[in-house]
Short mmCIF file of C-alpha atoms in Angstrom, two decimals:
data_model
loop_
_atom_site.label_atom_id
_atom_site.label_comp_id
_atom_site.label_asym_id
_atom_site.label_seq_id
_atom_site.Cartn_x
_atom_site.Cartn_y
_atom_site.Cartn_z
CA SER A 1 280.02 139.06 77.22
CA SER A 2 280.84 142.33 77.30
CA ILE A 3 278.86 145.31 76.33
CA LYS A 4 279.23 146.50 72.86
CA THR A 5 276.10 148.72 72.18
CA LEU A 6 273.75 151.15 74.53
CA LEU A 7 270.45 150.81 73.49
CA PHE A 8 269.39 153.54 75.90
CA LEU A 9 270.08 155.10 79.47
CA CYS A 10 266.77 155.97 81.64
CA HIS A 11 267.73 157.27 84.99
CA ARG A 12 266.20 159.54 87.40
CA ARG A 13 268.34 161.49 90.16
CA TYR A 14 266.83 163.09 93.26
CA PRO A 15 268.82 165.91 94.39
CA THR A 16 267.13 166.03 98.13
CA VAL A 17 268.17 162.70 98.75
CA GLU A 18 272.23 163.47 97.81
CA VAL A 19 271.60 166.39 99.91
CA ARG A 20 270.63 164.09 102.94
CA ALA A 21 273.58 161.59 101.93
CA LYS A 22 276.16 164.82 102.10
CA THR A 23 274.45 165.62 105.46
CA PHE A 24 275.03 162.40 107.01
CA ASN A 25 278.71 161.81 105.53
CA GLY A 26 280.25 165.65 105.80
CA SER A 27 283.60 166.05 104.33
CA THR A 28 283.81 161.47 103.47
CA HIS A 29 280.74 162.32 101.05
CA VAL A 30 281.45 160.89 97.66
CA ALA A 31 279.17 162.90 95.17
CA VAL A 32 277.14 160.85 92.12
CA PRO A 33 279.54 161.48 89.07
CA GLU A 34 277.72 162.24 85.48
CA ASP A 35 275.46 159.49 83.62
CA GLU A 36 278.63 158.61 81.55
CA ALA A 37 281.29 158.32 84.27
CA PHE A 38 278.86 156.24 86.57
CA LEU A 39 277.47 153.70 83.80
CA LYS A 40 281.09 153.23 82.67
CA ALA A 41 282.26 152.52 86.53
CA LEU A 42 279.43 150.39 86.90
CA LEU A 43 279.88 148.36 83.84
CA PHE A 44 283.47 147.76 84.85
CA GLU A 45 282.12 146.50 88.25
CA LEU A 46 279.99 143.97 86.85
CA ARG A 47 282.94 142.85 84.58
CA LEU A 48 280.77 143.56 81.49
CA THR A 49 283.50 146.09 79.74
CA ASP A 50 286.83 144.59 80.97
CA GLN A 51 287.21 140.67 81.71
CA ASN A 52 290.87 140.84 82.65
CA PHE A 53 291.96 140.13 86.08
CA VAL A 54 291.97 143.58 88.36
CA GLU A 55 293.43 142.91 91.45
CA TYR A 56 290.88 144.71 93.96
CA ARG A 57 287.98 143.51 91.94
CA ASP A 58 288.63 140.14 91.29
CA THR A 59 290.44 138.76 94.07
CA CYS A 60 289.49 135.65 95.51
CA THR A 61 289.82 137.22 99.08
CA ARG A 62 287.27 140.06 98.58
CA LEU A 63 283.70 139.26 99.68
CA ASP A 64 281.01 138.47 97.39
CA THR A 65 277.92 140.58 98.50
CA SER A 66 276.14 140.65 94.97
CA PRO A 67 274.12 142.73 94.28
CA VAL A 68 274.78 145.05 96.55
CA TYR A 69 278.19 146.56 94.82
CA SER A 70 281.06 148.99 96.11
CA VAL A 71 281.60 151.18 92.43
CA HIS A 72 285.22 152.90 92.36
CA ILE A 73 285.42 156.35 90.69
CA GLU A 74 287.78 159.15 90.49
CA ALA A 75 286.36 160.58 93.53
CA GLY A 76 285.83 157.39 95.71
CA ASP A 77 283.95 154.51 96.26
CA LEU A 78 280.26 154.31 95.73
CA TRP A 79 278.75 152.15 98.07
CA PRO A 80 276.02 150.57 98.50
CA VAL A 81 274.95 150.18 94.58
CA VAL A 82 272.10 147.71 94.20
CA ALA A 83 272.68 146.33 90.60
CA PHE A 84 271.82 143.25 88.56
CA GLN A 85 271.45 142.34 84.85
CA LYS A 86 268.23 140.61 83.37
CA SER A 87 267.71 139.89 79.86
CA ASP A 88 270.85 142.09 78.37
CA LEU A 89 269.37 145.11 80.52
CA ILE A 90 270.69 146.37 83.89
CA TYR A 91 268.77 147.47 86.61
CA ALA A 92 270.62 149.45 89.32
CA CYS A 93 270.15 152.33 92.02
CA LEU A 94 272.30 153.84 94.59
CA PRO A 95 270.05 153.72 98.06
CA LEU A 96 270.39 156.39 100.64
CA VAL A 97 272.03 155.18 103.93
CA GLU A 98 270.52 157.09 107.03
CA GLN A 99 273.96 157.23 108.73
CA ALA A 100 277.66 157.56 108.43
CA LEU A 101 279.32 155.15 105.87
CA ASN A 102 282.86 155.12 107.70
CA PRO A 103 282.91 152.85 108.98
CA ARG A 104 280.66 150.79 106.53
CA PRO A 105 277.59 149.70 108.45
CA PRO A 106 276.34 145.73 108.14
CA ILE A 107 273.94 145.53 104.53
CA LEU A 108 271.25 143.92 106.80
CA SER A 109 270.87 147.03 108.61
CA ILE A 110 270.03 149.27 105.71
CA SER A 111 266.59 149.91 105.02
CA GLY A 112 267.13 151.32 102.03
CA ILE A 113 268.64 148.24 100.38
CA PRO A 114 265.49 146.00 100.46
CA GLN A 115 263.31 149.14 99.45
CA GLY A 116 265.69 149.73 96.26
CA LEU A 117 265.93 146.11 95.20
CA ASP A 118 261.80 145.87 95.58
CA LEU A 119 261.81 148.99 93.34
CA LEU A 120 264.23 147.83 90.56
CA THR A 121 262.10 144.45 90.85
CA GLY A 122 259.02 146.44 90.01
CA ILE A 123 261.10 147.74 87.05
CA LEU A 124 261.97 144.47 85.92
CA ASP A 125 258.00 143.44 85.97
CA TYR A 126 257.22 146.35 83.72
CA ILE A 127 259.88 146.11 81.40
CA ALA A 128 260.15 142.10 81.08
CA PRO A 129 256.68 141.56 78.75
CA SER A 130 258.19 143.85 76.02
CA ARG A 131 261.97 142.60 76.23
CA LYS A 132 260.99 140.73 72.61
CA ASN A 133 259.42 143.45 70.98
CA GLU A 134 261.90 146.53 70.62
CA ALA A 135 259.56 148.95 69.49
CA GLU A 136 257.15 148.13 72.79
CA LEU A 137 260.39 147.99 74.75
CA SER A 138 261.48 151.59 73.84
CA ALA A 139 257.84 152.91 74.50
CA ARG A 140 258.09 150.99 78.31
CA VAL A 141 261.28 152.48 78.92
CA GLY A 142 260.31 156.30 77.77
CA GLN A 143 257.54 155.87 80.32
CA LEU A 144 259.61 154.82 83.09
CA ARG A 145 260.80 158.50 83.89
CA ASN A 146 257.13 159.74 84.24
CA LEU A 147 255.82 156.43 86.17
CA LEU A 148 258.88 156.94 88.62
CA LEU A 149 257.41 160.57 89.48
CA GLN A 150 254.29 158.66 90.71
CA ALA A 151 256.23 155.79 92.52
CA CYS A 152 259.12 157.30 93.78
CA PRO A 153 258.06 160.99 93.95
CA LEU A 154 260.63 162.40 96.38
CA GLY A 155 263.04 159.59 96.46
CA THR A 156 261.08 157.25 98.63
CA PRO A 157 259.14 154.25 97.00
CA LEU A 158 255.62 154.78 97.62
CA GLN A 159 254.50 152.05 94.81
CA THR A 160 256.95 149.41 93.41
CA ASN A 161 254.36 147.80 91.25
CA LEU A 162 254.81 149.91 88.00
CA ARG A 163 252.31 147.96 85.93
CA SER A 164 249.45 148.83 88.29
CA LEU A 165 250.48 152.69 87.62
CA ASN A 166 250.85 152.24 83.60
CA SER A 167 246.96 152.49 83.75
CA SER A 168 246.99 155.69 84.66
CA PHE A 169 249.91 157.12 82.56
CA ASP A 170 247.58 159.10 80.48
CA ASP A 171 246.96 160.99 83.70
CA ILE A 172 250.72 161.22 84.61
CA GLN A 173 252.71 164.92 84.25
CA ASP A 174 256.37 165.29 83.68
CA PHE A 175 256.79 168.57 86.18
CA SER A 176 259.77 168.92 83.85
CA THR A 177 257.25 170.56 81.01
CA HIS A 178 254.11 170.53 82.15
CA SER A 179 253.57 170.93 85.23
CA ASP A 180 251.46 173.70 86.93
CA PRO A 181 253.84 176.12 88.86
CA LYS A 182 250.89 176.11 91.57
CA GLN A 183 251.07 172.31 91.70
CA PRO A 184 252.53 171.27 95.11
CA ALA A 185 255.48 168.70 94.69
CA TRP A 186 253.44 165.89 96.69
CA ARG A 187 250.93 165.88 93.93
CA THR A 188 252.62 163.91 91.21
CA ASN A 189 249.79 163.29 88.74
CA THR A 190 246.64 164.99 87.94
CA TYR A 191 243.66 162.87 88.28
CA LYS A 192 240.72 163.22 85.18
CA GLY A 193 237.51 161.81 86.36
CA LYS A 194 234.57 162.16 88.91
CA PRO A 195 235.98 163.60 92.18
CA HIS A 196 236.23 160.55 95.00
CA ILE A 197 236.92 161.12 98.69
CA ASN A 198 237.75 157.95 100.81
CA VAL A 199 238.24 158.67 104.64
CA CYS A 200 238.91 156.11 107.08
CA ILE A 201 239.30 156.70 111.14
CA SER A 202 241.38 154.02 112.78
CA GLU A 203 241.67 153.93 116.52
CA LYS A 204 243.97 151.29 118.50
CA VAL A 205 243.39 151.13 122.11
CA LYS A 206 246.30 150.19 124.50
CA CYS A 207 245.47 148.85 127.77
CA MET A 208 247.34 147.56 131.40
CA GLN A 209 244.51 146.11 133.38
CA TYR A 210 245.59 145.00 137.14
CA ASP A 211 242.73 144.42 139.16
CA GLN A 212 244.72 145.42 142.18
CA ARG A 213 243.77 148.51 144.56
CA ASP A 214 247.26 149.84 144.99
CA ILE A 215 247.97 149.57 141.05
CA MET A 216 246.35 152.31 138.75
CA ASP A 217 245.04 150.79 135.56
CA VAL A 218 246.19 152.55 132.33
CA TRP A 219 244.59 152.60 128.82
CA GLN A 220 244.54 155.14 125.99
CA VAL A 221 243.35 155.71 122.25
CA TYR A 222 245.66 156.31 119.47
CA GLY A 223 244.04 157.28 116.22
CA THR A 224 244.85 157.35 112.39
CA VAL A 225 242.81 159.58 109.79
CA THR A 226 243.83 157.89 106.34
CA CYS A 227 242.82 159.98 103.20
CA LYS A 228 242.54 158.98 99.55
CA CYS A 229 241.38 162.22 97.31
CA ASP A 230 241.07 161.47 93.60
CA ILE A 231 239.94 164.93 92.36
CA GLU A 232 240.79 167.05 89.48
CA GLY A 233 243.23 170.24 89.27
CA ALA A 234 246.58 170.86 90.09
CA ALA A 235 246.23 172.30 93.69
CA PRO A 236 242.65 171.56 94.71
CA ASN A 237 241.68 172.44 98.10
CA VAL A 238 239.78 170.24 100.38
CA THR A 239 238.33 170.97 103.77
CA LEU A 240 237.55 168.20 106.57
CA SER A 241 236.25 168.40 109.56
CA LEU A 242 236.31 165.47 112.41
CA ASN A 243 233.18 165.57 115.08
CA LEU A 244 232.52 164.10 118.35
CA PRO A 245 229.23 163.35 119.86
CA THR A 246 227.98 165.40 123.13
CA ASN A 247 230.00 162.97 124.89
CA GLY A 248 232.59 162.18 122.71
CA SER A 249 236.31 162.22 124.28
CA PRO A 250 238.13 165.25 123.02
CA LEU A 251 241.25 164.44 120.58
CA GLN A 252 244.56 165.66 121.73
CA ASP A 253 248.45 165.54 121.11
CA PHE A 254 247.73 166.30 117.06
CA VAL A 255 250.03 165.29 114.40
CA VAL A 256 249.09 166.59 111.02
CA HIS A 257 250.42 165.81 107.39
CA HIS A 258 252.21 168.88 105.47
CA CYS A 259 249.28 169.00 102.92
CA VAL A 260 247.34 170.82 105.80
CA THR A 261 247.37 174.59 105.05
CA SER A 262 246.10 175.82 108.40
CA LEU A 263 245.16 174.83 111.87
CA ASP A 264 243.26 175.89 114.51
CA SER A 265 245.37 177.14 117.80
CA ALA A 266 243.03 175.34 120.09
CA MET A 267 243.82 171.88 118.09
CA LEU A 268 247.20 172.67 118.68
CA MET A 269 247.21 173.53 122.46
CA SER A 270 245.06 170.48 123.20
CA SER A 271 247.82 168.09 124.74
CA SER A 272 247.51 165.00 127.19
CA ILE A 273 250.56 166.54 129.09
CA ASP A 274 248.43 169.52 130.24
CA THR A 275 245.51 168.11 132.85
CA SER A 276 244.02 171.16 133.14
CA ASP A 277 240.47 171.82 131.59
CA ASP A 278 241.53 174.39 129.44
CA SER A 279 243.44 172.18 127.10
CA ALA A 280 240.36 170.45 126.43
CA PHE A 281 238.96 171.34 123.11
CA SER A 282 235.67 169.17 121.54
CA GLY A 283 236.13 170.25 118.10
CA PRO A 284 234.93 170.26 115.53
CA TYR A 285 238.50 169.60 114.29
CA LYS A 286 238.65 171.25 110.86
CA PHE A 287 241.93 170.29 108.47
CA PRO A 288 242.17 172.48 105.11
CA PHE A 289 244.62 171.08 102.76
CA ILE A 290 245.57 170.22 99.46
CA PRO A 291 245.55 166.52 98.92
CA PRO A 292 248.36 164.29 97.63
CA SER A 293 247.75 161.90 94.48
CA HIS A 294 248.09 158.98 96.71
CA SER A 295 246.72 157.20 99.84
CA PHE A 296 248.03 159.51 102.99
CA ASP A 297 247.31 159.69 106.81
CA LEU A 298 245.57 163.01 107.34
CA CYS A 299 246.27 163.30 111.11
CA SER A 300 247.01 161.34 114.09
CA TYR A 301 245.64 162.19 117.68
CA THR A 302 245.53 160.41 120.96
CA SER A 303 242.78 160.52 123.48
CA GLN A 304 242.15 159.71 127.11
CA VAL A 305 238.31 157.72 127.32
CA PRO A 306 236.96 157.46 130.37
CA VAL A 307 236.94 153.37 130.65
CA PRO A 308 238.41 150.70 128.31
CA PRO A 309 236.05 148.69 126.09
CA ILE A 310 236.22 145.50 127.82
CA LEU A 311 236.97 145.25 131.75
CA GLY A 312 238.56 141.93 132.77
CA ARG A 313 240.09 140.24 135.79
CA TYR A 314 242.30 137.37 135.57
CA GLN A 315 243.67 135.05 138.44
CA LEU A 316 246.05 132.57 138.40
CA ASN A 317 247.11 130.25 141.40
CA GLU A 318 249.31 127.26 141.51
CA GLU A 319 248.50 124.28 143.78
CA GLY A 320 251.54 121.65 143.51
CA SER A 321 251.88 120.53 139.79
CA GLN A 322 248.66 122.20 138.57
CA LEU A 323 247.64 126.02 137.79
CA LYS A 324 244.00 127.06 138.27
CA PHE A 325 242.68 130.01 136.42
CA LEU A 326 240.03 132.57 136.15
CA VAL A 327 239.12 134.94 133.55
CA ASN A 328 236.18 137.17 133.69
CA LEU A 329 235.48 139.88 130.78
CA LYS A 330 232.96 142.35 130.98
CA LEU A 331 231.99 144.50 127.59
CA HIS A 332 230.94 148.01 128.40
CA GLU A 333 227.61 148.86 127.64
CA SER A 334 228.61 152.15 125.46
CA VAL A 335 230.52 149.89 122.94
CA LYS A 336 228.94 148.51 119.80
CA ASN A 337 228.48 144.41 120.66
CA ALA A 338 229.50 143.44 116.72
CA PHE A 339 233.07 142.50 116.49
CA ASP A 340 235.00 141.44 113.25
CA TYR A 341 236.68 139.04 115.88
CA CYS A 342 237.25 138.75 119.72
CA GLU A 343 240.02 136.20 121.22
CA ALA A 344 241.58 136.19 124.39
CA ARG A 345 245.07 134.29 124.45
CA LEU A 346 246.80 132.95 127.78
CA PRO A 347 250.20 132.00 127.39
CA PHE A 348 252.25 130.17 129.65
CA PHE A 349 255.74 130.61 129.91
CA ASN A 350 258.53 128.78 131.22
CA ARG A 351 256.74 125.38 131.77
CA GLY A 352 256.71 122.78 130.18
CA PRO A 353 253.47 121.54 127.52
CA ILE A 354 250.16 121.00 128.81
CA THR A 355 249.63 117.63 129.06
CA HIS A 356 245.81 118.07 130.80
CA LEU A 357 243.40 120.76 130.50
CA GLU A 358 239.95 120.93 132.37
CA TYR A 359 237.83 123.97 131.93
CA LYS A 360 234.54 125.13 132.14
CA LEU A 361 233.25 128.38 130.02
CA SER A 362 229.75 130.59 129.99
CA TYR A 363 230.55 131.52 126.11
CA GLY A 364 232.81 130.91 123.10
CA GLN A 365 235.14 127.91 122.77
CA LEU A 366 238.64 127.34 123.76
CA ASP A 367 241.38 126.03 121.98
CA LEU A 368 244.81 124.76 122.87
CA SER A 369 247.56 125.86 120.25
CA ARG A 370 249.72 123.32 118.46
CA GLU A 371 252.81 123.98 120.78
CA LYS A 372 250.65 123.13 123.71
CA SER A 373 251.69 126.57 125.64
CA LEU A 374 248.74 128.71 124.48
CA LEU A 375 245.21 128.65 125.49
CA VAL A 376 243.14 130.72 122.69
CA TRP A 377 239.44 131.67 124.06
CA VAL A 378 237.77 132.21 121.09
CA ILE A 379 234.79 134.78 121.89
CA GLY A 380 233.50 135.35 118.33
CA GLN A 381 231.71 138.44 116.80
CA LYS A 382 229.33 138.90 119.78
CA PHE A 383 229.39 139.12 123.83
CA PRO A 384 225.76 137.70 124.95
CA LYS A 385 223.05 140.13 126.16
CA SER A 386 224.47 140.19 129.81
CA LEU A 387 227.96 141.53 128.23
CA GLU A 388 229.74 139.20 130.63
CA ILE A 389 231.52 135.91 130.11
CA SER A 390 233.70 133.92 132.32
CA LEU A 391 236.45 130.94 131.80
CA THR A 392 237.65 128.44 134.65
CA GLY A 393 240.25 125.57 134.33
CA THR A 394 243.03 123.61 135.51
CA VAL A 395 245.75 123.00 133.70
CA THR A 396 248.90 120.38 134.04
CA PHE A 397 252.42 120.59 132.14
CA GLY A 398 254.80 118.02 131.49
CA PRO A 399 258.72 118.49 131.59
CA LYS A 400 260.23 121.52 129.74
CA THR A 401 261.50 121.19 126.42
CA GLU A 402 263.64 123.02 123.42
CA GLU A 403 260.15 124.55 122.69
CA THR A 404 259.19 125.95 125.44
CA PRO A 405 258.37 129.57 125.56
CA THR A 406 260.39 131.70 128.01
CA ASP A 407 260.14 135.13 129.32
CA ILE A 408 262.35 137.00 131.69
CA ILE A 409 259.23 139.23 133.33
CA CYS A 410 256.66 136.16 133.05
CA ILE A 411 258.37 134.25 136.12
CA GLY A 412 256.26 132.20 138.48
CA ASN A 413 252.51 133.40 138.44
CA THR A 414 253.42 136.82 136.81
CA ALA A 415 250.86 136.23 133.73
CA TYR A 416 248.82 138.19 131.45
CA LEU A 417 246.10 137.68 129.19
CA LYS A 418 246.06 139.18 125.85
CA LEU A 419 242.96 140.43 123.75
CA TYR A 420 242.65 140.79 120.35
CA PHE A 421 239.38 141.96 118.43
CA ARG A 422 238.14 144.65 115.89
CA ILE A 423 235.06 146.51 115.84
CA PRO A 424 234.11 147.99 112.42
CA ASP A 425 232.25 151.27 112.13
CA PHE A 426 232.84 152.41 115.73
CA THR A 427 235.48 154.47 117.42
CA LEU A 428 235.90 154.44 120.99
CA THR A 429 236.13 158.31 121.31
CA GLY A 430 232.62 158.69 118.95
CA CYS A 431 235.19 160.63 116.59
CA TYR A 432 233.45 160.53 112.89
CA VAL A 433 233.49 162.25 109.84
CA ASP A 434 230.09 164.17 108.91
CA GLN A 435 230.00 164.06 105.28
CA HIS A 436 227.79 167.19 104.69
CA SER A 437 231.01 169.19 106.17
CA VAL A 438 233.28 167.93 103.50
CA GLN A 439 233.97 170.82 101.14
CA LEU A 440 235.92 170.59 97.86
CA PHE A 441 236.62 174.13 96.19
CA SER A 442 236.83 172.41 92.65
CA PRO A 443 234.20 171.83 89.86
CA GLY A 444 231.91 168.61 90.56
CA LYS A 445 230.09 167.31 93.77
CA PRO A 446 232.48 164.28 95.28
CA LYS A 447 231.19 160.64 96.45
CA ILE A 448 232.53 160.84 99.88
CA ASN A 449 232.98 157.20 101.64
CA SER A 450 233.88 157.08 105.20
CA SER A 451 234.50 154.24 107.44
CA ARG A 452 235.80 153.85 111.01
CA GLU A 453 236.96 150.96 113.19
CA LEU A 454 238.62 150.25 116.49
CA ILE A 455 241.50 147.76 116.92
CA SER A 456 242.94 146.19 119.96
CA TYR A 457 246.88 146.95 120.40
CA ASP A 458 248.81 145.93 123.69
CA TYR A 459 245.80 144.92 125.27
CA TYR A 460 246.84 143.19 128.38
CA ILE A 461 245.01 142.05 131.57
CA TRP A 462 247.50 140.98 134.23
CA ASN A 463 247.25 138.01 136.54
CA SER A 464 245.80 139.80 140.12
CA LYS A 465 247.34 137.04 142.23
CA ALA A 466 250.75 137.90 141.69
CA SER A 467 253.51 140.91 140.68
CA ALA A 468 253.31 142.78 137.38
CA PRO A 469 255.13 145.29 135.49
CA ILE A 470 254.02 148.59 136.26
CA MET A 471 253.30 151.41 133.58
CA TYR A 472 252.73 154.57 134.64
CA LYS A 473 250.40 156.88 132.64
CA THR A 474 252.91 159.59 131.77
CA LEU A 475 255.26 156.65 130.16
CA PHE A 476 252.03 154.78 128.46
CA THR A 477 253.62 155.60 124.90
#
C-alpha cells in the first residue's frame, strides 16, 4: 500500500563519512540531499508513493538486488542504499563504499553493505517489541539518536545489538546539547558507578621450524593489549604500565591507539628492523590515555624471543605405498606447562583417504578425521614431567577422490605439522601489567582486573626429509 501518513523521521548523518565518500569519487560524487528529498526518492524507489509503471524502475530487464537499491535524486543516483520495510516502518542506510563508484563494484565486495544491514537489523530488533504500543514506540524512536551515538559513534558500527545498550541509556549524553567541550569524540557516553579497568595481554606466536642445518628456523611474537575502562568523567586520565621481568624480551614496533596522549621516545625507537643493541628498550612501557567508552586495543607490539615455546621435529618418508612418519615435540622449560588445549595436526595432501593406520605414541591420543586425510594428535592440557613427547606411525592410502585435499606447495614428501595451543595467564615475553602502577586521575580507587594469554598462530613444523618453503626473517609478517 502507498504511504499516506509520516508518523516520524529518525535519522543520523555522519559528515566525516560523507567527506570520505567525496574523496573516493571526486567530481562524480553524489551528495546526500536534504531529508525530505531523500525520503521522497526512497519511497518512490520502494514503490510506496507511485505505483504506476515507471520504465527505469519497473522494467523486467532491471536486475533485482533488494535490499540494496539505487535511489534516483536530482543530482544523480545514490548507491548502495540498504533499505527494507517491516510492519509499516522503513529502515534504511547509505553505507560508505571505500573505492570509486564508477564503474560500480560488485555488491559482495562492499563490506559496508552487510555492516549496514546488521545495524538496521539491530534497530529493528530494538523497535519491534514496542510496535503495538504507539506511546512506547514513540519513546523508543526518540532514544534511537542517543543509542546510535554509542553503537555507531563515528560512522562505523561498533555494537549492533541496541537492546544491550538500552540498559545504559541514562548514562548516554547527546553531544548536541549536553556534552562537555573537553570530552573527546571517542568517549560517546559518561559512565556512572564504581570505576573498573580490565586489561588483557594477548600474545600470538608465529613459527616456522625446518630442522635443517642450512635453513634457519624463524619465530616471532605479536602482542595486543586490550582495555575496557568504566570510569566516571568526561575525560578521565589513566596511565597504564607494561612491565617485563629481568630476563624478559624487549617489546618493539609499537602501534598505539589514538587516545594515547604521549609516548616515551625510547618506545618509538624500539624497532625490529634495527638490529643494533641501542634500539632495545626493556621498559617499563607507560601509556597515558583518555579511554574510549568501549573496549579497545590500547597498543600492539612485536618481540623476538630467544626460543620458541615448543621445539619440534617432523620426518616423513615414503616407502612403496606407505608413508612412515616420526614426530618429536619438546616444551621449553621456561614455558608454563598448563594449556587450555594443545594439539598437533598432520594433514596429508594430494593423496587418497587413509585406509590403514599403525602408530605408537608416548603421550596423549591420536584421532583420524572424518575425511580420513588428517591425523589429530591431542596432547591435552599438560606435557609430561620430561617435557618431551613422541609419535611414530605408518599410513596407507586408498585411491584419490573428489574430496581429496590438494595443495600446490605440499607435493610429494613436502609436508608439515601444525600446532594449535593456548596457555592462559602466561606471555612468552614475560610482559605483564603491574596493578599497583595503574594510575587513575579521578575520584575513587578503581578495581583492576588483568589477564594474559599465549596463543599459537601459524605454528608450522616442516618435514625435514623434504624441501620446504623458506620464510626469511625480514619477510616474516
